[in-house]
Amino acid sequence: MITFYRNTASPNVQKISLMLAETRIPHEVQSVDRGPDGTFAPSFLAISPNATVPAILDRDSGMSVFESGAILYYLAEKSGQFLPTGLGPRTEVMKWLMFEVANVGPVMGELYHYLLIESQAMTECHLPRYRDKLTRYCTLLDHQLEGQRYLCGEYSIADIALYPWCDILEDIAEIHVGDYANLSRWVATIGARPATQATHTTRPVTAGP
Ligand SMILES: N[C@@H](CCC(=O)N[C@@H](CS)C(=O)NCC(=O)O)C(=O)O
């Protein structure tokens, strides 16, 4: 049995919700609040040393995993799903997974934090820089999706990692996904999957100023 530590419905948390829904791995959910009795409690730091969610504890293997990309990898290995075998196909998936954790996630995470959690206006310096980066990422993703349903052919942990952010690009970065034909088709395709439909969304009700 896996314990899935989460808080509110953030995109990083949604990645793991999607993976658990797709793989149907038995799990229980435990909410952890940010603070000394939650994410900074010694018992939680033993599982997630950076005091972040999502995190998991696999009581079967005794392993704990933090960082959403590493959790997706672990669950793919455990379930034998959404990560192909063979060095070539597997490396393709890992490239796009790393692209998410090193680029899209951090940039979108900052925007998400300032606009939605702190409700602060971004400075004239920050917002164009983030939008420029995201525009480049959208162009890359759109190109990668040309002629294929998912990023690496079959549905994979790379798609699962990127979807929650791409689904809210318009809401928090004012980037019109409809301008990218392949990307918008991909967002709609993943959004229609039964596991996605059964999982909470992280689309904000209203964007901050
Ligand atoms: N790179 C991490 C980011 C995780 C992250 O920032 N989680 C947020 C919630 S979505 C959090 O726990 N923030 C609390 C903090 O940074 O103290 C991942 O992909 O798991």
PDB file of C-alpha atoms and ligand atoms in Angstrom:
ATOM      1  CA  MET A   1       0.000   0.000   0.000  1.00  0.00           C
ATOM      2  CA  ILE A   2       1.231   3.462  -0.904  1.00  0.00           C
ATOM      3  CA  THR A   3       0.601   6.560   1.187  1.00  0.00           C
ATOM      4  CA  PHE A   4       0.278   9.625  -1.029  1.00  0.00           C
ATOM      5  CA  TYR A   5       1.058  12.874   0.789  1.00  0.00           C
ATOM      6  CA  ARG A   6      -0.555  15.904  -0.716  1.00  0.00           C
ATOM      7  CA  ASN A   7      -2.102  19.244   0.143  1.00  0.00           C
ATOM      8  CA  THR A   8      -4.495  21.244  -1.979  1.00  0.00           C
ATOM      9  CA  ALA A   9      -4.930  20.494  -5.637  1.00  0.00           C
ATOM     10  CA  SER A  10      -1.661  21.870  -6.982  1.00  0.00           C
ATOM     11  CA  PRO A  11      -0.336  20.865 -10.422  1.00  0.00           C
ATOM     12  CA  ASN A  12       2.608  18.978  -8.896  1.00  0.00           C
ATOM     13  CA  VAL A  13       0.198  17.021  -6.740  1.00  0.00           C
ATOM     14  CA  GLN A  14      -2.161  16.496  -9.689  1.00  0.00           C
ATOM     15  CA  LYS A  15       0.602  14.676 -11.614  1.00  0.00           C
ATOM     16  CA  ILE A  16       0.660  11.968  -8.955  1.00  0.00           C
ATOM     17  CA  SER A  17      -3.132  11.842  -8.683  1.00  0.00           C
ATOM     18  CA  LEU A  18      -3.264  11.245 -12.448  1.00  0.00           C
ATOM     19  CA  MET A  19      -0.617   8.521 -12.304  1.00  0.00           C
ATOM     20  CA  LEU A  20      -2.345   6.717  -9.443  1.00  0.00           C
ATOM     21  CA  ALA A  21      -5.685   6.946 -11.248  1.00  0.00           C
ATOM     22  CA  GLU A  22      -4.171   5.619 -14.497  1.00  0.00           C
ATOM     23  CA  THR A  23      -2.262   2.737 -12.890  1.00  0.00           C
ATOM     24  CA  ARG A  24      -4.882   1.929 -10.215  1.00  0.00           C
ATOM     25  CA  ILE A  25      -2.101   1.261  -7.726  1.00  0.00           C
ATOM     26  CA  PRO A  26      -3.740   0.804  -4.292  1.00  0.00           C
ATOM     27  CA  HIS A  27      -3.070   3.871  -2.176  1.00  0.00           C
ATOM     28  CA  GLU A  28      -4.297   6.041   0.638  1.00  0.00           C
ATOM     29  CA  VAL A  29      -4.189   9.828   0.666  1.00  0.00           C
ATOM     30  CA  GLN A  30      -2.825  11.846   3.564  1.00  0.00           C
ATOM     31  CA  SER A  31      -3.145  15.645   3.623  1.00  0.00           C
ATOM     32  CA  VAL A  32      -0.159  17.551   4.920  1.00  0.00           C
ATOM     33  CA  ASP A  33      -0.376  21.263   5.696  1.00  0.00           C
ATOM     34  CA  ARG A  34       2.603  23.532   5.276  1.00  0.00           C
ATOM     35  CA  GLY A  35       4.099  24.352   8.679  1.00  0.00           C
ATOM     36  CA  PRO A  36       5.909  23.003  11.730  1.00  0.00           C
ATOM     37  CA  ASP A  37       3.275  20.341  12.425  1.00  0.00           C
ATOM     38  CA  GLY A  38       2.972  19.341   8.754  1.00  0.00           C
ATOM     39  CA  THR A  39       5.601  19.574   6.041  1.00  0.00           C
ATOM     40  CA  PHE A  40       8.295  20.634   8.521  1.00  0.00           C
ATOM     41  CA  ALA A  41       7.544  17.932  11.109  1.00  0.00           C
ATOM     42  CA  PRO A  42      10.527  15.576  11.524  1.00  0.00           C
ATOM     43  CA  SER A  43       8.367  12.581  10.575  1.00  0.00           C
ATOM     44  CA  PHE A  44       7.442  14.202   7.246  1.00  0.00           C
ATOM     45  CA  LEU A  45      10.970  15.500   6.588  1.00  0.00           C
ATOM     46  CA  ALA A  46      12.147  11.886   6.836  1.00  0.00           C
ATOM     47  CA  ILE A  47       9.930  11.210   3.798  1.00  0.00           C
ATOM     48  CA  SER A  48      10.292  14.511   1.952  1.00  0.00           C
ATOM     49  CA  PRO A  49      13.488  16.279   3.126  1.00  0.00           C
ATOM     50  CA  ASN A  50      12.715  19.464   1.154  1.00  0.00           C
ATOM     51  CA  ALA A  51       9.387  19.779   3.011  1.00  0.00           C
ATOM     52  CA  THR A  52       7.344  19.648  -0.192  1.00  0.00           C
ATOM     53  CA  VAL A  53       4.393  17.692  -1.482  1.00  0.00           C
ATOM     54  CA  PRO A  54       3.798  15.516  -3.387  1.00  0.00           C
ATOM     55  CA  ALA A  55       5.611  12.663  -1.668  1.00  0.00           C
ATOM     56  CA  ILE A  56       4.906   8.973  -1.283  1.00  0.00           C
ATOM     57  CA  LEU A  57       5.755   6.179   1.127  1.00  0.00           C
ATOM     58  CA  ASP A  58       5.536   2.672  -0.298  1.00  0.00           C
ATOM     59  CA  ARG A  59       4.883   0.429   2.670  1.00  0.00           C
ATOM     60  CA  ASP A  60       5.543  -2.682   0.528  1.00  0.00           C
ATOM     61  CA  SER A  61       9.108  -1.700  -0.378  1.00  0.00           C
ATOM     62  CA  GLY A  62       9.747   0.602   2.590  1.00  0.00           C
ATOM     63  CA  MET A  63      10.861   3.316   0.144  1.00  0.00           C
ATOM     64  CA  SER A  64       9.872   6.958   0.367  1.00  0.00           C
ATOM     65  CA  VAL A  65      10.074   9.244  -2.669  1.00  0.00           C
ATOM     66  CA  PHE A  66       9.843  13.022  -3.006  1.00  0.00           C
ATOM     67  CA  GLU A  67       9.982  15.211  -6.179  1.00  0.00           C
ATOM     68  CA  SER A  68       7.089  14.629  -8.572  1.00  0.00           C
ATOM     69  CA  GLY A  69       9.339  13.488 -11.441  1.00  0.00           C
ATOM     70  CA  ALA A  70      11.007  10.853  -9.266  1.00  0.00           C
ATOM     71  CA  ILE A  71       7.622   9.731  -7.937  1.00  0.00           C
ATOM     72  CA  LEU A  72       6.283   9.299 -11.488  1.00  0.00           C
ATOM     73  CA  TYR A  73       9.374   7.271 -12.376  1.00  0.00           C
ATOM     74  CA  TYR A  74       8.988   5.095  -9.278  1.00  0.00           C
ATOM     75  CA  LEU A  75       5.296   4.435  -9.921  1.00  0.00           C
ATOM     76  CA  ALA A  76       6.017   3.645 -13.587  1.00  0.00           C
ATOM     77  CA  GLU A  77       8.624   1.097 -12.560  1.00  0.00           C
ATOM     78  CA  LYS A  78       6.387  -0.359  -9.861  1.00  0.00           C
ATOM     79  CA  SER A  79       3.374  -0.721 -12.148  1.00  0.00           C
ATOM     80  CA  GLY A  80       5.214  -1.491 -15.382  1.00  0.00           C
ATOM     81  CA  GLN A  81       3.151   1.212 -17.102  1.00  0.00           C
ATOM     82  CA  PHE A  82       3.747   4.519 -18.924  1.00  0.00           C
ATOM     83  CA  LEU A  83       7.517   4.068 -19.311  1.00  0.00           C
ATOM     84  CA  PRO A  84       8.664   1.966 -22.250  1.00  0.00           C
ATOM     85  CA  THR A  85      11.419  -0.600 -22.066  1.00  0.00           C
ATOM     86  CA  GLY A  86      14.487  -0.283 -24.286  1.00  0.00           C
ATOM     87  CA  LEU A  87      17.113   2.404 -23.988  1.00  0.00           C
ATOM     88  CA  GLY A  88      15.936   4.504 -26.948  1.00  0.00           C
ATOM     89  CA  PRO A  89      12.207   4.816 -26.153  1.00  0.00           C
ATOM     90  CA  ARG A  90      12.875   5.092 -22.423  1.00  0.00           C
ATOM     91  CA  THR A  91      15.395   7.897 -22.945  1.00  0.00           C
ATOM     92  CA  GLU A  92      12.869   9.761 -25.109  1.00  0.00           C
ATOM     93  CA  VAL A  93      10.382   9.710 -22.241  1.00  0.00           C
ATOM     94  CA  MET A  94      13.029  10.708 -19.701  1.00  0.00           C
ATOM     95  CA  LYS A  95      14.086  13.673 -21.885  1.00  0.00           C
ATOM     96  CA  TRP A  96      10.598  15.157 -21.821  1.00  0.00           C
ATOM     97  CA  LEU A  97      10.100  14.301 -18.158  1.00  0.00           C
ATOM     98  CA  MET A  98      13.333  16.159 -17.353  1.00  0.00           C
ATOM     99  CA  PHE A  99      12.225  19.022 -19.587  1.00  0.00           C
ATOM    100  CA  GLU A 100       9.170  19.386 -17.382  1.00  0.00           C
ATOM    101  CA  VAL A 101      10.931  19.181 -14.022  1.00  0.00           C
ATOM    102  CA  ALA A 102      13.772  21.500 -15.065  1.00  0.00           C
ATOM    103  CA  ASN A 103      11.867  24.067 -17.144  1.00  0.00           C
ATOM    104  CA  VAL A 104       8.068  24.108 -17.351  1.00  0.00           C
ATOM    105  CA  GLY A 105       7.508  23.150 -13.690  1.00  0.00           C
ATOM    106  CA  PRO A 106       9.782  25.780 -12.123  1.00  0.00           C
ATOM    107  CA  VAL A 107       8.566  28.649 -14.339  1.00  0.00           C
ATOM    108  CA  MET A 108       4.893  27.760 -14.013  1.00  0.00           C
ATOM    109  CA  GLY A 109       5.401  27.062 -10.310  1.00  0.00           C
ATOM    110  CA  GLU A 110       6.680  30.598  -9.722  1.00  0.00           C
ATOM    111  CA  LEU A 111       3.806  32.148 -11.675  1.00  0.00           C
ATOM    112  CA  TYR A 112       1.309  29.928  -9.854  1.00  0.00           C
ATOM    113  CA  HIS A 113       2.735  30.969  -6.513  1.00  0.00           C
ATOM    114  CA  TYR A 114       2.774  34.717  -7.083  1.00  0.00           C
ATOM    115  CA  LEU A 115      -0.463  35.064  -9.012  1.00  0.00           C
ATOM    116  CA  LEU A 116      -2.636  32.549  -7.209  1.00  0.00           C
ATOM    117  CA  ILE A 117      -1.223  31.889  -3.765  1.00  0.00           C
ATOM    118  CA  GLU A 118       0.162  35.323  -2.885  1.00  0.00           C
ATOM    119  CA  SER A 119      -2.199  37.197  -5.256  1.00  0.00           C
ATOM    120  CA  GLN A 120       0.599  39.575  -6.178  1.00  0.00           C
ATOM    121  CA  ALA A 121       1.080  41.353  -9.445  1.00  0.00           C
ATOM    122  CA  MET A 122       4.243  40.251 -11.206  1.00  0.00           C
ATOM    123  CA  THR A 123       6.818  42.941 -11.831  1.00  0.00           C
ATOM    124  CA  GLU A 124       7.260  44.315 -15.331  1.00  0.00           C
ATOM    125  CA  CYS A 125      10.583  42.525 -15.381  1.00  0.00           C
ATOM    126  CA  HIS A 126       9.456  39.073 -14.259  1.00  0.00           C
ATOM    127  CA  LEU A 127       6.293  38.491 -16.233  1.00  0.00           C
ATOM    128  CA  PRO A 128       7.710  39.047 -19.747  1.00  0.00           C
ATOM    129  CA  ARG A 129      10.677  36.820 -18.895  1.00  0.00           C
ATOM    130  CA  TYR A 130       8.414  33.988 -17.758  1.00  0.00           C
ATOM    131  CA  ARG A 131       6.081  34.461 -20.736  1.00  0.00           C
ATOM    132  CA  ASP A 132       9.025  34.376 -23.158  1.00  0.00           C
ATOM    133  CA  LYS A 133      10.243  31.116 -21.671  1.00  0.00           C
ATOM    134  CA  LEU A 134       6.780  29.565 -21.688  1.00  0.00           C
ATOM    135  CA  THR A 135       6.168  30.636 -25.268  1.00  0.00           C
ATOM    136  CA  ARG A 136       9.369  28.857 -26.262  1.00  0.00           C
ATOM    137  CA  TYR A 137       8.340  25.753 -24.310  1.00  0.00           C
ATOM    138  CA  CYS A 138       4.927  25.731 -26.026  1.00  0.00           C
ATOM    139  CA  THR A 139       6.587  25.931 -29.439  1.00  0.00           C
ATOM    140  CA  LEU A 140       8.858  23.012 -28.520  1.00  0.00           C
ATOM    141  CA  LEU A 141       5.976  20.895 -27.268  1.00  0.00           C
ATOM    142  CA  ASP A 142       3.849  21.744 -30.289  1.00  0.00           C
ATOM    143  CA  HIS A 143       6.672  20.657 -32.584  1.00  0.00           C
ATOM    144  CA  GLN A 144       7.240  17.429 -30.633  1.00  0.00           C
ATOM    145  CA  LEU A 145       3.538  16.599 -30.898  1.00  0.00           C
ATOM    146  CA  GLU A 146       3.445  17.035 -34.674  1.00  0.00           C
ATOM    147  CA  GLY A 147       2.074  13.807 -36.161  1.00  0.00           C
ATOM    148  CA  GLN A 148       1.762  11.942 -32.857  1.00  0.00           C
ATOM    149  CA  ARG A 149      -0.977  11.630 -30.266  1.00  0.00           C
ATOM    150  CA  TYR A 150       1.312  11.833 -27.245  1.00  0.00           C
ATOM    151  CA  LEU A 151       4.783  13.291 -26.672  1.00  0.00           C
ATOM    152  CA  CYS A 152       6.660  10.017 -27.174  1.00  0.00           C
ATOM    153  CA  GLY A 153       4.127   7.983 -29.133  1.00  0.00           C
ATOM    154  CA  GLU A 154       2.388   6.048 -26.356  1.00  0.00           C
ATOM    155  CA  TYR A 155       0.946   7.825 -23.298  1.00  0.00           C
ATOM    156  CA  SER A 156       3.776   8.145 -20.753  1.00  0.00           C
ATOM    157  CA  ILE A 157       4.933   9.784 -17.542  1.00  0.00           C
ATOM    158  CA  ALA A 158       6.232  12.669 -19.691  1.00  0.00           C
ATOM    159  CA  ASP A 159       2.652  13.488 -20.752  1.00  0.00           C
ATOM    160  CA  ILE A 160       1.429  13.052 -17.181  1.00  0.00           C
ATOM    161  CA  ALA A 161       4.097  15.443 -15.854  1.00  0.00           C
ATOM    162  CA  LEU A 162       3.391  18.168 -18.397  1.00  0.00           C
ATOM    163  CA  TYR A 163      -0.391  18.039 -18.648  1.00  0.00           C
ATOM    164  CA  PRO A 164      -1.357  19.741 -15.349  1.00  0.00           C
ATOM    165  CA  TRP A 165       0.720  22.818 -16.225  1.00  0.00           C
ATOM    166  CA  CYS A 166      -0.323  22.994 -19.878  1.00  0.00           C
ATOM    167  CA  ASP A 167      -3.963  22.709 -18.839  1.00  0.00           C
ATOM    168  CA  ILE A 168      -3.704  26.005 -16.922  1.00  0.00           C
ATOM    169  CA  LEU A 169      -1.376  27.965 -19.228  1.00  0.00           C
ATOM    170  CA  GLU A 170      -4.188  30.264 -20.276  1.00  0.00           C
ATOM    171  CA  ASP A 171      -5.355  30.873 -16.716  1.00  0.00           C
ATOM    172  CA  ILE A 172      -2.078  31.787 -15.123  1.00  0.00           C
ATOM    173  CA  ALA A 173       0.273  32.758 -17.940  1.00  0.00           C
ATOM    174  CA  GLU A 174      -2.268  34.228 -20.362  1.00  0.00           C
ATOM    175  CA  ILE A 175      -0.861  32.002 -23.079  1.00  0.00           C
ATOM    176  CA  HIS A 176      -3.544  30.960 -25.560  1.00  0.00           C
ATOM    177  CA  VAL A 177      -3.040  27.214 -26.046  1.00  0.00           C
ATOM    178  CA  GLY A 178      -5.345  27.394 -29.069  1.00  0.00           C
ATOM    179  CA  ASP A 179      -2.505  29.145 -30.897  1.00  0.00           C
ATOM    180  CA  TYR A 180      -0.660  25.805 -30.822  1.00  0.00           C
ATOM    181  CA  ALA A 181      -2.711  23.283 -32.795  1.00  0.00           C
ATOM    182  CA  ASN A 182      -0.876  20.126 -31.689  1.00  0.00           C
ATOM    183  CA  LEU A 183      -0.551  21.239 -28.077  1.00  0.00           C
ATOM    184  CA  SER A 184      -4.231  22.142 -27.750  1.00  0.00           C
ATOM    185  CA  ARG A 185      -5.264  18.825 -29.347  1.00  0.00           C
ATOM    186  CA  TRP A 186      -2.995  17.003 -26.865  1.00  0.00           C
ATOM    187  CA  VAL A 187      -4.453  18.904 -23.878  1.00  0.00           C
ATOM    188  CA  ALA A 188      -7.967  17.970 -25.030  1.00  0.00           C
ATOM    189  CA  THR A 189      -6.978  14.322 -25.586  1.00  0.00           C
ATOM    190  CA  ILE A 190      -5.510  13.925 -22.101  1.00  0.00           C
ATOM    191  CA  GLY A 191      -8.359  15.893 -20.551  1.00  0.00           C
ATOM    192  CA  ALA A 192     -10.802  13.367 -22.035  1.00  0.00           C
ATOM    193  CA  ARG A 193      -9.046  10.293 -20.595  1.00  0.00           C
ATOM    194  CA  PRO A 194     -11.224   8.575 -17.958  1.00  0.00           C
ATOM    195  CA  ALA A 195      -8.458   8.802 -15.334  1.00  0.00           C
ATOM    196  CA  THR A 196      -8.112  12.546 -15.941  1.00  0.00           C
ATOM    197  CA  GLN A 197     -11.871  13.011 -15.736  1.00  0.00           C
ATOM    198  CA  ALA A 198     -11.875  11.163 -12.412  1.00  0.00           C
ATOM    199  CA  THR A 199      -9.128  13.346 -10.974  1.00  0.00           C
ATOM    200  CA  HIS A 200      -9.408  16.815  -9.511  1.00  0.00           C
ATOM    201  CA  THR A 201      -8.423  19.720 -11.746  1.00  0.00           C
ATOM    202  CA  THR A 202      -6.028  22.453 -10.728  1.00  0.00           C
ATOM    203  CA  ARG A 203      -7.562  25.048 -12.995  1.00  0.00           C
ATOM    204  CA  PRO A 204      -8.061  28.160 -10.852  1.00  0.00           C
ATOM    205  CA  VAL A 205     -11.494  29.695 -10.612  1.00  0.00           C
ATOM    206  CA  THR A 206     -10.110  33.179 -11.054  1.00  0.00           C
ATOM    207  CA  ALA A 207      -6.624  34.328 -11.873  1.00  0.00           C
ATOM    208  CA  GLY A 208      -4.929  36.831  -9.625  1.00  0.00           C
ATOM    209  CA  PRO A 209      -4.202  40.417 -10.705  1.00  0.00           C
TER     210      PRO A 209
HETATM  211  N1  LIG B   1       9.988  20.206  -7.681  1.00  0.00           N
HETATM  212  C1  LIG B   1       8.998  19.784  -6.724  1.00  0.00           C
HETATM  213  C2  LIG B   1       8.127  20.954  -6.366  1.00  0.00           C
HETATM  214  C3  LIG B   1       7.187  20.608  -5.239  1.00  0.00           C
HETATM  215  C4  LIG B   1       6.528  21.838  -4.668  1.00  0.00           C
HETATM  216  O1  LIG B   1       6.972  22.986  -4.830  1.00  0.00           O
HETATM  217  N2  LIG B   1       5.441  21.594  -3.970  1.00  0.00           N
HETATM  218  C5  LIG B   1       4.729  22.667  -3.350  1.00  0.00           C
HETATM  219  C6  LIG B   1       3.254  22.380  -3.454  1.00  0.00           C
HETATM  220  S1  LIG B   1       2.828  22.218  -5.151  1.00  0.00           S
HETATM  221  C7  LIG B   1       5.116  22.747  -1.896  1.00  0.00           C
HETATM  222  O2  LIG B   1       5.110  21.747  -1.209  1.00  0.00           O
HETATM  223  N3  LIG B   1       5.486  23.938  -1.462  1.00  0.00           N
HETATM  224  C8  LIG B   1       5.830  24.160  -0.112  1.00  0.00           C
HETATM  225  C9  LIG B   1       7.196  24.728   0.065  1.00  0.00           C
HETATM  226  O3  LIG B   1       7.899  24.920  -0.937  1.00  0.00           O
HETATM  227  O4  LIG B   1       7.541  24.982   1.223  1.00  0.00           O
HETATM  228  C10 LIG B   1       8.166  18.626  -7.305  1.00  0.00           C
HETATM  229  O5  LIG B   1       8.068  18.543  -8.530  1.00  0.00           O
HETATM  230  O6  LIG B   1       7.646  17.800  -6.527  1.00  0.00           O
END
